[in-house]
Tab-separated table of C-alpha atoms (C1' of nucleotides) in Angstrom:
chain	number	residue	atom	x	y	z
D	74	UNK	CA	161.164	233.177	78.448
D	75	UNK	CA	161.613	235.351	75.414
D	76	UNK	CA	165.089	235.560	73.988
D	77	UNK	CA	167.405	237.826	75.850
D	78	UNK	CA	168.382	241.101	74.216
D	79	UNK	CA	170.308	240.506	71.091
D	80	UNK	CA	174.029	240.668	71.506
D	81	UNK	CA	175.824	243.385	69.665
D	82	UNK	CA	177.871	242.044	66.835
D	83	UNK	CA	181.607	241.875	67.587
D	84	UNK	CA	183.938	244.022	65.700
D	85	UNK	CA	186.241	242.635	63.064
D	86	UNK	CA	188.924	240.448	64.496
D	87	UNK	CA	187.112	240.218	67.769
D	88	UNK	CA	185.067	237.161	67.001
D	89	UNK	CA	186.812	235.275	69.718
D	90	UNK	CA	184.967	237.356	72.250
D	91	UNK	CA	181.888	235.293	71.551
D	92	UNK	CA	183.762	232.114	72.429
D	93	UNK	CA	184.492	233.426	75.875
D	94	UNK	CA	180.922	234.587	76.370
D	95	UNK	CA	179.660	231.150	75.342
D	96	UNK	CA	181.910	229.373	77.801
D	97	UNK	CA	180.863	231.692	80.598
D	98	UNK	CA	177.176	231.293	79.853
D	99	UNK	CA	177.444	227.552	79.546
D	100	UNK	CA	179.143	227.188	82.914
D	101	UNK	CA	176.701	229.506	84.498
D	102	UNK	CA	173.787	227.479	83.185
D	103	UNK	CA	175.462	224.274	84.277
D	104	UNK	CA	175.808	225.571	87.771
D	105	UNK	CA	172.360	227.217	88.088
D	106	UNK	CA	170.376	224.322	86.693
D	107	UNK	CA	172.661	221.659	88.160
D	108	UNK	CA	171.598	219.470	85.241
D	109	UNK	CA	173.804	218.756	82.318
D	110	UNK	CA	170.735	217.922	80.191
D	111	UNK	CA	169.250	221.369	80.764
D	112	UNK	CA	172.341	223.025	79.225
D	113	UNK	CA	171.134	222.956	75.648
D	114	UNK	CA	172.741	224.667	72.700
D	115	UNK	CA	169.603	226.777	72.410
D	116	UNK	CA	169.641	227.776	76.065
D	117	UNK	CA	173.264	228.817	75.808
D	118	UNK	CA	172.665	230.754	72.662
D	119	UNK	CA	169.702	232.442	74.229
D	120	UNK	CA	171.699	233.367	77.420
D	121	UNK	CA	174.416	234.901	75.223
D	122	UNK	CA	171.904	236.706	72.957
D	123	UNK	CA	172.773	234.877	69.766
D	124	UNK	CA	171.286	232.165	67.556
D	125	UNK	CA	172.190	228.476	68.010
D	126	UNK	CA	174.272	228.034	64.860
D	127	UNK	CA	176.594	230.765	66.014
D	128	UNK	CA	177.815	228.354	68.750
D	129	UNK	CA	179.174	226.132	65.998
D	130	UNK	CA	181.459	228.885	64.744
D	131	UNK	CA	183.551	228.288	67.869
D	132	UNK	CA	182.886	224.691	68.912
D	133	UNK	CA	182.622	221.670	66.689
D	134	UNK	CA	179.802	220.184	68.704
D	135	UNK	CA	178.196	220.223	72.134
D	136	UNK	CA	180.652	217.752	73.675
D	137	UNK	CA	183.580	219.854	72.685
D	138	UNK	CA	181.848	222.893	74.297
D	139	UNK	CA	181.263	221.072	77.550
D	140	UNK	CA	184.791	219.688	77.480
D	141	UNK	CA	186.091	223.241	77.067
D	142	UNK	CA	184.019	224.423	80.042
D	143	UNK	CA	185.511	221.709	82.199
D	144	UNK	CA	188.998	222.287	80.897
D	145	UNK	CA	188.839	225.902	81.956
D	146	UNK	CA	187.606	224.950	85.403
D	147	UNK	CA	190.192	222.211	85.840
D	148	UNK	CA	193.084	224.343	84.885
D	149	UNK	CA	192.729	225.518	88.478
D	150	UNK	CA	192.426	222.006	89.828
D	151	UNK	CA	196.081	221.120	90.285
D	152	UNK	CA	196.914	224.621	91.325
D	153	UNK	CA	194.197	224.567	93.986
D	154	UNK	CA	195.492	221.369	95.450
D	155	UNK	CA	199.096	222.529	95.390
D	156	UNK	CA	198.113	225.766	97.126
D	157	UNK	CA	196.396	223.728	99.796
D	158	UNK	CA	199.736	222.048	100.612
D	159	UNK	CA	201.770	225.273	100.694
D	160	UNK	CA	203.854	225.706	103.750
D	161	UNK	CA	203.403	222.114	104.970
D	162	UNK	CA	206.625	220.403	105.829
D	163	UNK	CA	205.658	216.823	106.696
D	164	UNK	CA	205.333	214.973	103.367
D	165	UNK	CA	202.552	212.822	104.842
D	166	UNK	CA	200.568	215.859	105.849
D	167	UNK	CA	201.054	217.216	102.314
D	168	UNK	CA	199.405	214.069	101.043
D	169	UNK	CA	196.433	214.417	103.336
D	170	UNK	CA	196.021	218.112	102.632
D	171	UNK	CA	195.992	217.287	98.958
D	172	UNK	CA	193.337	214.673	99.477
D	173	UNK	CA	191.147	217.076	101.439
D	174	UNK	CA	191.565	219.652	98.725
D	175	UNK	CA	190.621	217.101	96.060
D	176	UNK	CA	187.335	216.285	97.751
D	177	UNK	CA	186.549	219.930	98.501
D	178	UNK	CA	187.168	220.922	94.898
D	179	UNK	CA	184.971	218.133	93.548
D	180	UNK	CA	182.092	219.040	95.842
D	181	UNK	CA	182.518	222.764	95.020
D	182	UNK	CA	182.211	222.043	91.326
D	183	UNK	CA	180.020	218.939	91.252
D	184	UNK	CA	178.697	219.307	87.711
D	185	UNK	CA	182.160	219.789	86.255
D	186	UNK	CA	183.491	216.938	88.414
D	187	UNK	CA	180.620	214.738	87.146
D	188	UNK	CA	181.463	215.419	83.557
D	189	UNK	CA	185.165	214.946	83.944
D	190	UNK	CA	185.364	211.870	86.227
D	191	UNK	CA	181.928	210.315	86.338
D	192	UNK	CA	181.004	209.999	82.712
D	193	UNK	CA	182.845	208.567	79.797
D	194	UNK	CA	185.228	211.073	78.153
D	195	UNK	CA	183.336	213.610	76.071
D	196	UNK	CA	186.046	213.778	73.429
D	197	UNK	CA	188.172	210.799	72.487
D	198	UNK	CA	191.715	211.371	73.568
D	199	UNK	CA	194.068	210.907	70.683
D	200	UNK	CA	197.187	208.939	71.606
D	201	UNK	CA	200.084	211.360	71.830
D	202	UNK	CA	198.153	214.055	73.547
D	203	UNK	CA	197.539	212.003	76.669
D	204	UNK	CA	199.327	214.757	78.595
D	205	UNK	CA	196.400	217.040	77.954
D	206	UNK	CA	194.104	214.747	79.917
D	207	UNK	CA	192.584	216.969	82.532
D	208	UNK	CA	193.998	216.236	85.917
D	209	UNK	CA	196.871	214.130	84.651
D	210	UNK	CA	199.370	216.772	85.746
D	211	UNK	CA	197.710	216.685	89.170
D	212	UNK	CA	198.064	212.901	89.213
D	213	UNK	CA	201.699	213.237	88.373
D	214	UNK	CA	202.197	215.535	91.329
D	215	UNK	CA	200.410	213.050	93.547
D	216	UNK	CA	202.852	210.344	92.435
D	217	UNK	CA	205.745	212.620	93.237
D	218	UNK	CA	204.438	213.306	96.715
D	219	UNK	CA	203.872	209.660	97.394
D	220	UNK	CA	207.444	208.985	96.316
D	221	UNK	CA	208.599	211.750	98.663
D	222	UNK	CA	206.784	210.087	101.506
D	223	UNK	CA	208.485	206.855	100.729
D	224	UNK	CA	211.881	208.485	100.547
D	225	UNK	CA	211.271	210.148	103.887
D	226	UNK	CA	210.192	206.879	105.401
D	227	UNK	CA	206.785	208.281	106.167
D	228	UNK	CA	205.109	205.351	104.405
D	229	UNK	CA	206.477	201.945	103.497
D	230	UNK	CA	208.599	201.714	100.405
D	231	UNK	CA	206.782	200.349	97.355
D	232	UNK	CA	205.395	201.310	93.980
D	233	UNK	CA	204.511	205.022	94.149
D	234	UNK	CA	202.265	204.698	91.071
D	235	UNK	CA	200.222	201.924	92.637
D	236	UNK	CA	199.865	203.793	95.908
D	237	UNK	CA	198.975	207.024	94.195
D	238	UNK	CA	196.346	205.258	92.088
D	239	UNK	CA	194.827	203.750	95.172
D	240	UNK	CA	194.761	207.141	96.950
D	241	UNK	CA	193.063	208.623	93.891
D	242	UNK	CA	190.363	206.039	93.872
D	243	UNK	CA	189.856	206.625	97.587
D	244	UNK	CA	189.223	210.343	97.363
D	245	UNK	CA	187.269	209.882	94.141
D	246	UNK	CA	185.049	207.279	95.857
D	247	UNK	CA	184.061	209.762	98.545
D	248	UNK	CA	183.650	212.705	96.108
D	249	UNK	CA	181.709	210.908	93.458
D	250	UNK	CA	179.356	209.069	95.778
D	251	UNK	CA	178.541	212.285	97.681
D	252	UNK	CA	177.737	213.899	94.368
D	253	UNK	CA	175.732	211.006	92.930
D	254	UNK	CA	173.871	209.929	96.087
D	255	UNK	CA	173.257	213.103	98.161
D	256	UNK	CA	170.185	211.458	99.634
D	257	UNK	CA	172.225	208.788	101.444
D	258	UNK	CA	172.521	209.484	105.197
D	259	UNK	CA	176.141	210.416	104.975
D	260	UNK	CA	178.196	210.758	108.099
D	261	UNK	CA	179.808	214.125	108.635
D	262	UNK	CA	182.302	214.695	105.835
D	263	UNK	CA	185.082	215.787	108.214
D	264	UNK	CA	184.639	212.586	110.211
D	265	UNK	CA	184.675	210.522	106.995
D	266	UNK	CA	187.825	212.233	105.754
D	267	UNK	CA	189.462	211.880	109.153
D	268	UNK	CA	188.676	208.158	109.129
D	269	UNK	CA	190.035	207.762	105.589
D	270	UNK	CA	193.274	209.506	106.562
D	271	UNK	CA	193.498	207.538	109.763
D	272	UNK	CA	193.131	204.214	107.992
D	273	UNK	CA	195.580	205.130	105.254
D	274	UNK	CA	198.233	206.697	107.502
D	275	UNK	CA	198.291	203.440	109.521
D	276	UNK	CA	197.780	201.141	106.558
D	277	UNK	CA	200.455	202.644	104.393
D	278	UNK	CA	203.170	202.250	107.020
D	279	UNK	CA	203.289	198.487	107.009
D	280	UNK	CA	205.257	196.438	104.453
D	281	UNK	CA	203.986	196.909	100.968
D	282	UNK	CA	202.902	193.896	98.918
D	283	UNK	CA	205.459	192.542	96.523
D	284	UNK	CA	205.363	194.309	93.168
P	228	UNK	CA	167.834	198.947	59.908
P	229	UNK	CA	164.248	198.374	58.956
P	230	UNK	CA	161.800	197.707	61.740
P	231	UNK	CA	161.993	194.215	63.068
P	232	UNK	CA	159.139	191.880	62.300
P	233	UNK	CA	156.038	192.993	64.015
P	234	UNK	CA	155.400	191.353	67.297
P	235	UNK	CA	152.278	189.213	67.537
P	236	UNK	CA	149.664	190.764	69.763
P	237	UNK	CA	149.546	189.228	73.198
P	238	UNK	CA	146.463	187.351	74.265
P	239	UNK	CA	143.988	188.764	76.698
P	240	UNK	CA	145.405	188.974	80.195
P	241	UNK	CA	148.926	188.478	78.891
P	242	UNK	CA	149.748	192.125	78.354
P	243	UNK	CA	152.446	191.839	80.964
P	244	UNK	CA	154.445	189.742	78.576
P	245	UNK	CA	155.295	192.856	76.656
P	246	UNK	CA	156.716	194.475	79.823
P	247	UNK	CA	159.158	191.647	80.244
P	248	UNK	CA	160.167	191.811	76.560
P	249	UNK	CA	160.719	195.553	76.835
P	250	UNK	CA	162.942	195.150	79.867
P	251	UNK	CA	164.943	192.435	78.146
P	252	UNK	CA	165.376	194.404	74.950
P	253	UNK	CA	166.322	197.556	76.813
P	254	UNK	CA	168.997	195.831	78.821
P	255	UNK	CA	170.288	194.119	75.682
P	256	UNK	CA	170.540	197.440	73.867
P	257	UNK	CA	172.182	198.999	76.892
P	258	UNK	CA	174.852	196.325	76.973
P	259	UNK	CA	175.361	196.085	73.199
P	260	UNK	CA	175.716	199.816	72.562
P	261	UNK	CA	177.318	200.547	75.885
P	262	UNK	CA	175.765	203.949	75.660
P	263	UNK	CA	172.771	205.056	77.711
P	264	UNK	CA	171.987	207.733	75.150
P	265	UNK	CA	171.626	205.153	72.320
P	266	UNK	CA	168.921	203.316	74.219
P	267	UNK	CA	165.987	205.326	72.910
P	268	UNK	CA	162.320	204.565	73.340
P	269	UNK	CA	162.162	204.094	69.563
P	270	UNK	CA	165.111	201.743	69.440
P	271	UNK	CA	163.601	199.631	72.223
P	272	UNK	CA	160.205	199.561	70.559
P	273	UNK	CA	161.859	198.584	67.323
P	274	UNK	CA	163.786	195.791	68.902
P	275	UNK	CA	160.652	194.391	70.513
P	276	UNK	CA	158.661	194.801	67.237
P	277	UNK	CA	156.187	197.332	68.565
P	278	UNK	CA	155.526	201.069	68.217
P	279	UNK	CA	156.958	203.614	70.686
P	280	UNK	CA	153.707	204.531	72.478
P	281	UNK	CA	153.260	200.912	73.499
P	282	UNK	CA	156.199	201.345	75.853
P	283	UNK	CA	154.171	203.817	77.841
P	284	UNK	CA	151.504	201.256	78.542
P	285	UNK	CA	153.986	199.625	80.896
P	286	UNK	CA	156.336	202.434	82.003
P	287	UNK	CA	155.403	205.985	82.931
P	288	UNK	CA	158.464	207.387	81.267
P	289	UNK	CA	161.971	206.513	80.093
P	290	UNK	CA	163.534	207.000	83.478
P	291	UNK	CA	161.176	204.575	85.101
P	292	UNK	CA	162.034	202.035	82.395
P	293	UNK	CA	165.762	202.363	82.952
P	294	UNK	CA	165.251	202.257	86.697
P	295	UNK	CA	163.296	199.012	86.279
P	296	UNK	CA	166.096	197.553	84.138
P	297	UNK	CA	168.625	198.324	86.824
P	298	UNK	CA	166.345	197.127	89.620
P	299	UNK	CA	166.068	193.739	87.970
P	300	UNK	CA	169.800	193.476	87.599
P	301	UNK	CA	170.534	194.602	91.128
P	302	UNK	CA	168.149	192.212	92.714
P	303	UNK	CA	171.046	189.877	92.194
P	304	UNK	CA	173.575	192.321	93.603
P	305	UNK	CA	173.388	191.564	97.286
P	306	UNK	CA	172.859	187.890	96.628
P	307	UNK	CA	175.964	187.758	94.467
P	308	UNK	CA	178.071	189.308	97.153
P	309	UNK	CA	176.658	187.103	99.856
P	310	UNK	CA	177.345	184.033	97.716
P	311	UNK	CA	180.896	185.192	97.267
P	312	UNK	CA	181.347	185.005	101.047
P	313	UNK	CA	179.789	181.621	101.506
P	314	UNK	CA	181.866	179.192	103.489
P	315	UNK	CA	184.322	181.790	104.708
P	316	UNK	CA	184.834	181.679	108.435
P	317	UNK	CA	187.173	184.623	109.199
P	318	UNK	CA	184.939	187.702	109.420
P	319	UNK	CA	187.693	189.864	107.999
P	320	UNK	CA	188.030	187.603	104.973
P	321	UNK	CA	184.291	187.828	104.533
P	322	UNK	CA	184.667	191.591	104.292
P	323	UNK	CA	187.398	191.338	101.666
P	324	UNK	CA	185.527	188.717	99.665
P	325	UNK	CA	182.513	191.004	99.659
P	326	UNK	CA	184.605	193.897	98.441
P	327	UNK	CA	186.109	191.875	95.623
P	328	UNK	CA	182.614	190.702	94.636
P	329	UNK	CA	181.376	194.339	94.643
P	330	UNK	CA	184.032	195.499	92.197
P	331	UNK	CA	183.584	192.449	90.025
P	332	UNK	CA	179.831	192.895	89.837
P	333	UNK	CA	180.238	196.571	88.933
P	334	UNK	CA	182.711	195.854	86.198
P	335	UNK	CA	180.556	192.975	84.920
P	336	UNK	CA	177.541	195.285	84.592
P	337	UNK	CA	179.134	198.674	83.930
P	338	UNK	CA	176.160	200.402	82.342
P	339	UNK	CA	173.803	199.421	85.079
P	340	UNK	CA	176.411	200.329	87.680
P	341	UNK	CA	176.808	203.716	85.969
P	342	UNK	CA	173.080	204.379	86.084
P	343	UNK	CA	172.680	203.258	89.694
P	344	UNK	CA	175.754	204.775	91.336
P	345	UNK	CA	177.308	207.257	88.992
P	346	UNK	CA	174.362	209.428	87.977
P	347	UNK	CA	171.792	211.179	89.995
P	348	UNK	CA	168.805	208.945	90.909
P	349	UNK	CA	166.526	208.446	87.890
P	350	UNK	CA	163.418	208.395	90.016
P	351	UNK	CA	163.053	210.501	93.107
P	352	UNK	CA	162.833	208.308	96.158
P	353	UNK	CA	159.804	209.075	98.220
P	354	UNK	CA	160.509	209.210	101.930
P	355	UNK	CA	159.122	206.050	103.549
P	356	UNK	CA	160.232	203.773	100.731
P	357	UNK	CA	163.877	204.372	101.384
P	358	UNK	CA	164.244	200.680	101.962
P	359	UNK	CA	163.604	200.046	98.328
P	360	UNK	CA	166.768	201.945	97.389
P	361	UNK	CA	168.742	199.512	95.300
P	362	UNK	CA	171.679	198.220	97.201
P	363	UNK	CA	170.508	199.453	100.585
P	364	UNK	CA	169.987	195.880	101.768
P	365	UNK	CA	173.482	195.165	100.580
P	366	UNK	CA	174.788	198.088	102.551
P	367	UNK	CA	172.958	196.852	105.625
P	368	UNK	CA	174.732	193.529	105.346
P	369	UNK	CA	178.028	195.329	104.971
P	370	UNK	CA	177.409	197.168	108.272
P	371	UNK	CA	176.551	193.859	109.926
P	372	UNK	CA	179.740	192.265	108.747
P	373	UNK	CA	181.830	195.205	109.878
P	374	UNK	CA	180.183	194.950	113.323
P	375	UNK	CA	180.940	191.224	113.342
P	376	UNK	CA	184.607	192.049	112.664
P	377	UNK	CA	184.596	194.461	115.541
P	378	UNK	CA	183.001	191.931	117.880
P	379	UNK	CA	185.574	189.344	116.903
P	380	UNK	CA	188.364	191.820	117.460
P	381	UNK	CA	189.475	191.528	113.853
P	382	UNK	CA	189.351	195.305	113.471
P	383	UNK	CA	189.350	198.003	116.079
P	384	UNK	CA	186.110	198.850	117.831
P	385	UNK	CA	184.316	201.906	116.500
P	386	UNK	CA	181.327	203.072	114.558
P	387	UNK	CA	180.353	200.233	112.168
P	388	UNK	CA	178.349	202.621	110.034
P	389	UNK	CA	181.261	204.970	109.530
P	390	UNK	CA	183.618	202.115	108.679
P	391	UNK	CA	181.103	200.512	106.366
P	392	UNK	CA	180.520	203.846	104.575
P	393	UNK	CA	184.255	204.297	104.160
P	394	UNK	CA	184.639	200.810	102.764
P	395	UNK	CA	181.775	201.408	100.349
P	396	UNK	CA	183.388	204.613	99.046
P	397	UNK	CA	186.662	202.667	98.648
P	398	UNK	CA	185.300	199.891	96.461
P	399	UNK	CA	183.079	202.411	94.629
P	400	UNK	CA	186.113	204.543	93.908
P	401	UNK	CA	187.899	201.696	92.153
P	402	UNK	CA	184.785	200.441	90.307
P	403	UNK	CA	183.542	203.780	89.129
P	404	UNK	CA	186.917	205.149	88.010
P	405	UNK	CA	187.659	201.956	86.086
P	406	UNK	CA	184.312	202.318	84.338
P	407	UNK	CA	184.566	206.059	83.676
P	408	UNK	CA	188.237	206.244	82.741
P	409	UNK	CA	189.100	202.947	81.031
P	410	UNK	CA	191.862	204.739	79.103
P	411	UNK	CA	193.890	205.481	82.232
P	412	UNK	CA	196.970	203.196	82.475
P	413	UNK	CA	195.497	201.215	85.355
P	414	UNK	CA	197.637	198.801	87.302
P	415	UNK	CA	196.518	195.277	87.357
P	416	UNK	CA	193.131	195.092	89.070
P	417	UNK	CA	194.187	192.208	91.324
P	418	UNK	CA	197.232	194.140	92.448
P	419	UNK	CA	195.059	197.203	93.152
P	420	UNK	CA	192.565	195.217	95.093
P	421	UNK	CA	195.329	193.418	97.028
P	422	UNK	CA	196.795	196.818	97.975
P	423	UNK	CA	193.425	198.174	99.018
P	424	UNK	CA	192.873	195.179	101.243
P	425	UNK	CA	196.378	195.371	102.564
P	426	UNK	CA	196.042	199.001	103.519
P	427	UNK	CA	192.623	198.498	105.108
P	428	UNK	CA	193.388	195.333	106.999
P	429	UNK	CA	196.315	197.149	108.615
P	430	UNK	CA	194.646	200.526	108.875
P	431	UNK	CA	191.471	199.214	110.485
P	432	UNK	CA	193.270	197.456	113.296
P	433	UNK	CA	194.585	200.526	115.035
P	434	UNK	CA	192.524	202.638	117.422
P	435	UNK	CA	189.468	204.157	115.812
P	436	UNK	CA	189.028	207.926	115.948
P	437	UNK	CA	186.765	209.214	118.624
P	438	UNK	CA	183.131	209.313	117.515
Q	269	DC	C1'	182.096	255.117	48.687
Q	270	DC	C1'	183.041	250.353	47.213
Q	271	DG	C1'	184.026	245.533	47.707
Q	272	DT	C1'	185.745	241.927	50.623
Q	273	DT	C1'	184.842	238.935	54.197
Q	274	DA	C1'	184.319	238.262	59.239
Q	275	DA	C1'	180.514	237.674	61.980
Q	276	DC	C1'	176.533	236.494	62.271
Q	277	DC	C1'	171.167	234.825	61.027
Q	278	DT	C1'	167.138	232.151	58.737
Q	279	DA	C1'	165.338	227.916	57.617
Q	280	DA	C1'	165.333	223.394	57.893
Q	281	DC	C1'	166.484	218.336	58.904
Q	282	DA	C1'	166.287	214.057	61.493
Q	283	DA	C1'	165.767	212.005	65.916
Q	284	DC	C1'	164.121	212.366	70.434
Q	285	DG	C1'	160.454	211.817	74.534
Q	286	DA	C1'	155.812	212.002	75.071
Q	287	DT	C1'	150.524	212.394	74.299
Q	288	DA	C1'	145.788	212.181	72.254
Q	289	DA	C1'	142.835	209.630	69.897
Q	290	DG	C1'	141.781	205.931	66.963
Q	291	DT	C1'	141.831	200.718	65.695
Q	292	DT	C1'	142.149	195.670	66.100
Q	293	DA	C1'	141.284	191.349	68.013
Q	294	DG	C1'	140.516	187.986	71.805
Q	295	DC	C1'	136.933	186.207	74.651
Q	296	DG	C1'	132.712	185.690	77.735
Q	297	DG	C1'	127.761	185.590	77.172
Q	298	DC	C1'	123.652	184.546	74.744
V	105	DG	C1'	127.435	181.878	65.525
V	106	DC	C1'	128.039	186.376	66.464
V	107	DC	C1'	127.649	190.542	69.623
V	108	DG	C1'	129.809	193.735	72.334
V	109	DC	C1'	133.255	194.866	75.661
V	110	DT	C1'	137.679	196.123	76.318
V	111	DA	C1'	142.684	194.780	76.556
V	112	DA	C1'	146.297	195.455	73.562
V	113	DC	C1'	147.893	197.789	70.570
V	114	DT	C1'	148.634	201.762	66.360
V	115	DT	C1'	148.566	206.308	63.753
V	116	DA	C1'	149.376	210.912	63.850
V	117	DT	C1'	151.371	214.577	65.971
V	118	DC	C1'	153.548	217.967	69.294
V	119	DG	C1'	157.448	220.422	71.126
V	120	DT	C1'	162.405	220.031	71.801
V	121	DT	C1'	166.956	218.606	70.762
V	122	DG	C1'	171.718	218.728	68.071
V	123	DT	C1'	173.290	220.035	63.761
V	124	DT	C1'	173.890	221.823	58.864
V	125	DA	C1'	173.256	224.475	54.406
V	126	DG	C1'	173.072	228.649	52.742
V	127	DG	C1'	171.846	233.553	53.001
V	128	DT	C1'	172.579	238.354	55.162
V	129	DT	C1'	174.738	242.266	57.584
V	130	DA	C1'	178.201	245.373	58.719
V	131	DA	C1'	183.126	246.642	59.792
V	132	DC	C1'	187.192	248.002	57.607
V	133	DG	C1'	191.079	248.645	53.900
V	134	DG	C1'	191.641	250.959	49.751
DNA sequence: CCGTTAACCTAACAACGATAAGTTAGCGGC
DNA sequence: GCCGCTAACTTATCGTTGTTAGGTTAACGG
């Protein structure tokens, strides 16, 4: 594959345009190839119509680039889950809708999900900017909804953080295994999710363990 | 680091010795560096005291080597979990003991767990040798134990495969997230596991959803 | 039209996985 | 004792990767 047509140089002050084009091309390659390893700096540069070093004018290294790609995608993560719960009154149903949305989002964006939640963090998170952790806002909302369920008596009173963490690991378990082991003879996803919700809706109503 | 002292050539018919040394060195590097990317063919060869091409006398490529490393480790996987349930009478307690052992094993061998269950399969599994899938025997035993619980009336009757799959995703969710996101402010693991077991022991006793 | 500088490119490095082709040394046979 | 076969390696090299140093082009203010 010969290099794509050379990209026209941006006008003065418009250098940031390249950054956006790089992000777009990188995500497109990530989705098309389905392989993080195939998304090389050279392949991205080629897709954009630019030489490899130009990438480094906008991203310190490859990890930062991939992190940026995922950050863009996951800005929609929390919003997507919140939308999925719009108009639902029952706080317990809100929880289940959120869980279903989580799994769906992960399976719709498997490569980004893999980078964000199935590999070690690409960029070390400095203490103090923990709030910029992707998905942390979403987790906060989950804790809130769990607390709301407890207040409404929909689930047994207890530690909302502990319950939220457990719910997170539950939906992550399904999402990540489906992504990592697609060759396993999985039962129908809807059945699996229904069972998960069934178990939890019953299991969370009993007395919580002592904190 | 200069190359380690050169390894003495194996005697005739003892070429397989090198294979074992390579596997050992590869796993040691994997554990010490904690980074799959740092385990290069050259680093392994250096650790063994041999040149890189010698690796290929025993392994077709790097993926096959890493797969072999994990296979060795996971030959103990099912046995470890079975041992953890030895002497337990209550079939439900057997299930929980197995779950605890699963998480412990994963956290004790995080890099191998990551390769086996958190990345796409290193080597494509040919149809017909599905039974050699690492951990599949272990999964079979899980299904058996779930069925035993159903027979004993410890959990509601239903599809043992569905329930076993769900339990697998549950323990995998905890294990894999703990490995991938060690920086998250996790609650105490024992508390998390106790909550998981609490929820499931209650949730699995109600009527199962229709198959 | 000139000079500044933003926006790139050319050339190259070290490290990687992998391969082709050569070399060394253990050991049975005479 | 030493010859030859070949198992057990090595040397040299290829193409690709992430990344950097330093040079070049062209848009725009004056």
